[in-house]
């Protein structure tokens, strides 16, 4: 039989556990529920700074944070382009010429058909690097060269050359807000010029939940 001293100790210890341990856990759980940072980027397919951001910052970072619910990715390939309505179609005029408009539509179709961020970034980064690397010479060749990412080349070609791609690009235009330059990166709706070169640290700074360990590396 336990002595009253042992019982008192057990009682005190359980009180200590109840008092000390659970609040820490529940506090972490509450804060971990913070919304992921909404990363939105206005960009265009043949802009070197945009290509750098997508291929050297965003794409390599994504596999390291994709399971952390730290950030959501919204790519809007329209940037400084303009559009006007001609009959039932939209005509686009792009900063880096006609090839850029086509490249934007290729990526818009990829974004539409592959909403999964991992797939989307693999495809868009591959195409963008290839396309800008060949100065927008041949979008179909650049697309074909990215078949290794799992992109359905025929489906994207049909989208790009049809009404669908034209209309999807118009939606990109409508969702592109006022901006001064590209890539125009917003975190939770606030423009962040530092994110172009320091995406992870800026996302960590804006994130309202408990910072995951990657934020202190
Ligand atoms: C496609 O890939 C091949 C082999 O890597 C390369 O020689 C060719 O230049 C690429 N084409 C384009 C359009 O980038
Ligand atoms: C993310 O931010 C963009 C730009 O501010 C906004 O248009 C969009 O609605 C936001 N998305 C979500 C899911 O909050």
Coordinates of C-alpha atoms and ligand atoms in Angstrom, one line a residue:
X1 CA 0.0 0.0 0.0
X2 CA 1.3 3.5 -0.9
X3 CA 2.2 5.8 1.9
X4 CA 0.5 9.1 2.2
X5 CA 3.9 10.7 1.2
X6 CA 4.0 8.6 -2.0
X7 CA 0.4 9.5 -2.8
X8 CA 1.1 13.2 -2.2
X9 CA 4.1 13.0 -4.5
X10 CA 2.1 11.2 -7.2
X11 CA -0.6 13.8 -6.8
X12 CA 1.8 16.6 -7.0
X13 CA 3.6 15.1 -10.0
X14 CA 0.4 14.5 -11.9
X15 CA -0.6 18.1 -11.1
X16 CA 2.8 19.2 -12.5
X17 CA 2.3 17.2 -15.7
X18 CA -1.3 18.5 -16.1
X19 CA -0.2 22.0 -15.5
X20 CA 3.1 22.1 -17.3
X21 CA 2.8 19.8 -20.3
X22 CA -0.6 20.2 -22.0
X23 CA -0.6 24.0 -22.5
X24 CA 2.7 23.9 -24.4
X25 CA 1.3 21.2 -26.8
X26 CA -2.1 22.9 -27.3
X27 CA -0.4 26.3 -27.8
X28 CA 1.8 24.8 -30.6
X29 CA -1.2 23.1 -32.2
X30 CA -3.1 26.4 -32.2
X31 CA -0.4 28.4 -33.7
X32 CA 0.6 25.7 -36.2
X33 CA -2.8 26.3 -37.7
X34 CA -1.9 29.7 -39.1
X35 CA -2.7 30.1 -42.8
X36 CA 0.0 29.5 -45.3
X37 CA 1.5 32.6 -46.7
X38 CA -0.2 33.4 -50.0
X39 CA 2.7 34.0 -52.5
X40 CA 1.5 35.5 -55.7
X41 CA 3.8 36.5 -58.6
X42 CA 3.1 38.6 -61.7
X43 CA 5.6 37.6 -64.3
X44 CA 6.2 37.1 -68.0
X45 CA 7.9 34.2 -69.8
X46 CA 10.9 36.0 -71.4
X47 CA 11.8 38.3 -68.5
X48 CA 15.3 37.3 -67.2
X49 CA 14.6 38.3 -63.6
X50 CA 11.3 36.3 -63.7
X51 CA 13.1 33.3 -65.0
X52 CA 15.8 33.7 -62.3
X53 CA 13.1 33.8 -59.6
X54 CA 11.2 30.8 -60.8
X55 CA 14.1 28.6 -61.7
X56 CA 16.7 29.6 -59.1
X57 CA 14.5 30.6 -56.1
X58 CA 11.0 29.2 -56.1
X59 CA 11.5 25.9 -57.9
X60 CA 14.5 24.7 -55.7
X61 CA 12.8 25.9 -52.5
X62 CA 9.5 24.2 -53.1
X63 CA 10.5 20.5 -52.3
X64 CA 11.9 21.6 -49.0
X65 CA 8.7 23.3 -47.8
X66 CA 5.9 21.7 -49.7
X67 CA 4.8 19.5 -46.7
X68 CA 5.0 22.4 -44.1
X69 CA 1.9 24.4 -45.1
X70 CA 4.1 27.4 -45.1
X71 CA 3.2 28.9 -48.4
X72 CA 0.8 28.6 -51.3
X73 CA 1.9 29.5 -54.9
X74 CA -0.1 31.5 -57.4
X75 CA 1.7 32.1 -60.7
X76 CA 0.2 34.7 -63.1
X77 CA 2.1 34.8 -66.4
X78 CA 0.8 38.1 -67.8
X79 CA 3.0 40.8 -66.2
X80 CA 3.3 43.9 -68.2
X81 CA 1.4 42.6 -71.2
X82 CA -1.7 44.3 -72.6
X83 CA -4.8 42.9 -74.1
X84 CA -7.6 44.1 -76.3
X85 CA -10.7 42.3 -77.6
X86 CA -10.9 41.5 -81.3
X87 CA -14.2 39.8 -82.0
X88 CA -14.4 36.7 -79.8
X89 CA -10.7 36.6 -79.2
X90 CA -8.2 38.5 -77.1
X91 CA -5.1 39.9 -78.7
X92 CA -2.1 40.2 -76.4
X93 CA 0.9 42.6 -76.7
X94 CA 3.9 41.6 -74.6
X95 CA 6.9 43.5 -73.3
X96 CA 9.4 41.0 -74.9
X97 CA 7.5 40.5 -78.1
X98 CA 5.1 38.0 -79.6
X99 CA 7.0 34.9 -78.5
X100 CA 6.6 36.0 -74.9
X101 CA 2.8 36.1 -75.3
X102 CA 2.9 32.5 -76.6
X103 CA 5.2 31.5 -73.7
X104 CA 2.8 33.1 -71.2
X105 CA -0.1 31.1 -72.7
X106 CA 1.9 27.8 -72.6
X107 CA 2.5 28.4 -68.9
X108 CA -1.1 29.5 -68.3
X109 CA -2.3 26.2 -69.8
X110 CA 0.1 24.3 -67.6
X111 CA -1.1 26.1 -64.5
X112 CA -4.7 25.4 -65.4
X113 CA -4.2 21.7 -66.1
X114 CA -1.8 21.0 -63.3
X115 CA -3.1 22.8 -60.1
X116 CA -0.8 20.6 -58.0
X117 CA 2.1 23.0 -57.1
X118 CA 4.8 20.4 -57.3
X119 CA 3.8 19.3 -60.8
X120 CA 3.1 22.9 -61.9
X121 CA 6.5 24.2 -60.8
X122 CA 8.4 21.3 -62.4
X123 CA 6.7 22.0 -65.7
X124 CA 6.7 25.8 -65.6
X125 CA 10.4 26.0 -64.5
X126 CA 11.5 23.5 -67.1
X127 CA 9.6 25.2 -69.9
X128 CA 10.6 28.7 -68.8
X129 CA 14.3 27.9 -68.6
X130 CA 14.3 26.1 -71.9
X131 CA 12.3 28.8 -73.7
X132 CA 14.3 31.8 -72.4
X133 CA 17.5 29.8 -73.0
X134 CA 16.6 29.5 -76.7
X135 CA 15.2 33.1 -76.9
X136 CA 11.7 32.0 -77.4
X137 CA 12.6 30.4 -80.8
X138 CA 10.2 27.5 -80.8
X139 CA 7.6 27.0 -78.0
X140 CA 6.6 23.5 -79.3
X141 CA 10.3 22.3 -79.1
X142 CA 10.7 23.8 -75.6
X143 CA 7.4 22.1 -74.5
X144 CA 8.5 18.8 -76.0
X145 CA 11.8 19.1 -74.2
X146 CA 9.9 19.2 -70.9
X147 CA 7.9 16.0 -71.5
X148 CA 10.1 14.4 -68.9
X149 CA 8.2 16.5 -66.3
X150 CA 5.1 14.4 -67.1
X151 CA 3.3 17.3 -68.9
X152 CA 0.8 16.1 -71.5
X153 CA 2.4 17.8 -74.5
X154 CA -0.6 17.3 -76.8
X155 CA -3.1 18.6 -74.3
X156 CA -1.1 21.7 -73.7
X157 CA -0.6 22.3 -77.5
X158 CA -4.3 22.0 -78.0
X159 CA -4.9 24.5 -75.2
X160 CA -2.3 27.0 -76.4
X161 CA -3.5 27.0 -80.0
X162 CA -7.3 27.1 -79.3
X163 CA -9.8 29.4 -77.7
X164 CA -9.2 27.9 -74.3
X165 CA -5.6 29.2 -74.0
X166 CA -6.7 32.6 -75.3
X167 CA -9.5 32.8 -72.7
X168 CA -7.3 31.5 -69.8
X169 CA -4.7 34.1 -70.6
X170 CA -7.5 36.7 -70.5
X171 CA -8.3 35.5 -67.0
X172 CA -4.7 35.9 -66.0
X173 CA -4.9 39.5 -67.3
X174 CA -8.0 40.2 -65.2
X175 CA -6.3 38.8 -62.1
X176 CA -3.2 40.8 -62.6
X177 CA -3.4 43.9 -60.5
X178 CA -1.5 47.2 -60.6
X179 CA 2.3 46.6 -60.4
X180 CA 5.5 48.5 -61.1
X181 CA 7.8 45.8 -62.5
X182 CA 8.2 42.0 -62.9
X183 CA 8.6 39.7 -61.2
X184 CA 6.2 41.4 -58.8
X185 CA 6.0 39.2 -55.8
X186 CA 3.3 39.6 -53.1
X187 CA 3.2 37.8 -49.8
X188 CA -0.3 37.9 -48.4
X189 CA -1.2 40.6 -50.8
X190 CA 1.7 42.9 -49.9
X191 CA 4.5 43.5 -52.4
X192 CA 7.8 42.2 -51.2
X193 CA 10.9 43.3 -53.3
X194 CA 13.2 41.2 -51.1
X195 CA 11.4 38.0 -51.9
X196 CA 13.0 37.9 -55.3
X197 CA 16.4 37.0 -53.8
X198 CA 15.4 35.8 -50.3
X199 CA 12.1 34.0 -50.7
X200 CA 12.4 31.6 -47.8
X201 CA 13.4 34.2 -45.2
X202 CA 10.7 36.6 -46.3
X203 CA 8.0 33.9 -46.2
X204 CA 9.2 32.9 -42.8
X205 CA 9.1 36.5 -41.6
X206 CA 5.5 36.9 -42.8
X207 CA 4.2 33.5 -41.6
X208 CA 2.2 33.9 -38.5
X209 CA 2.4 30.4 -37.1
X210 CA 5.2 28.7 -35.2
X211 CA 8.2 28.9 -37.5
X212 CA 9.3 25.5 -38.7
X213 CA 13.0 24.6 -38.2
X214 CA 13.9 25.4 -41.9
X215 CA 13.2 29.1 -41.0
X216 CA 16.2 29.1 -38.6
X217 CA 18.7 27.5 -41.0
Ligands
LIG1 C1 15.9 20.1 -76.4 O1 16.9 19.2 -75.8 C2 17.9 18.8 -76.7 C3 18.7 17.8 -75.9 O2 19.0 18.2 -74.6 C4 18.7 20.1 -77.1 O3 19.8 19.7 -77.9 C5 17.8 21.1 -77.8 O4 18.5 22.3 -78.0 C6 16.6 21.4 -76.9 N1 15.6 22.2 -77.6 C7 15.2 23.3 -77.2 C8 14.2 24.0 -78.0 O5 15.6 23.8 -76.1
LIG2 C1 -3.6 35.6 -52.9 O1 -3.2 36.9 -53.1 C2 -3.6 37.4 -54.4 C3 -2.9 38.7 -54.6 O2 -3.1 39.6 -53.6 C4 -5.1 37.4 -54.4 O3 -5.6 37.9 -55.7 C5 -5.7 36.0 -54.1 O4 -7.1 36.1 -54.0 C6 -5.1 35.5 -52.9 N1 -5.6 34.1 -52.7 C7 -6.0 33.6 -51.6 C8 -6.4 32.2 -51.6 O5 -6.1 34.3 -50.6

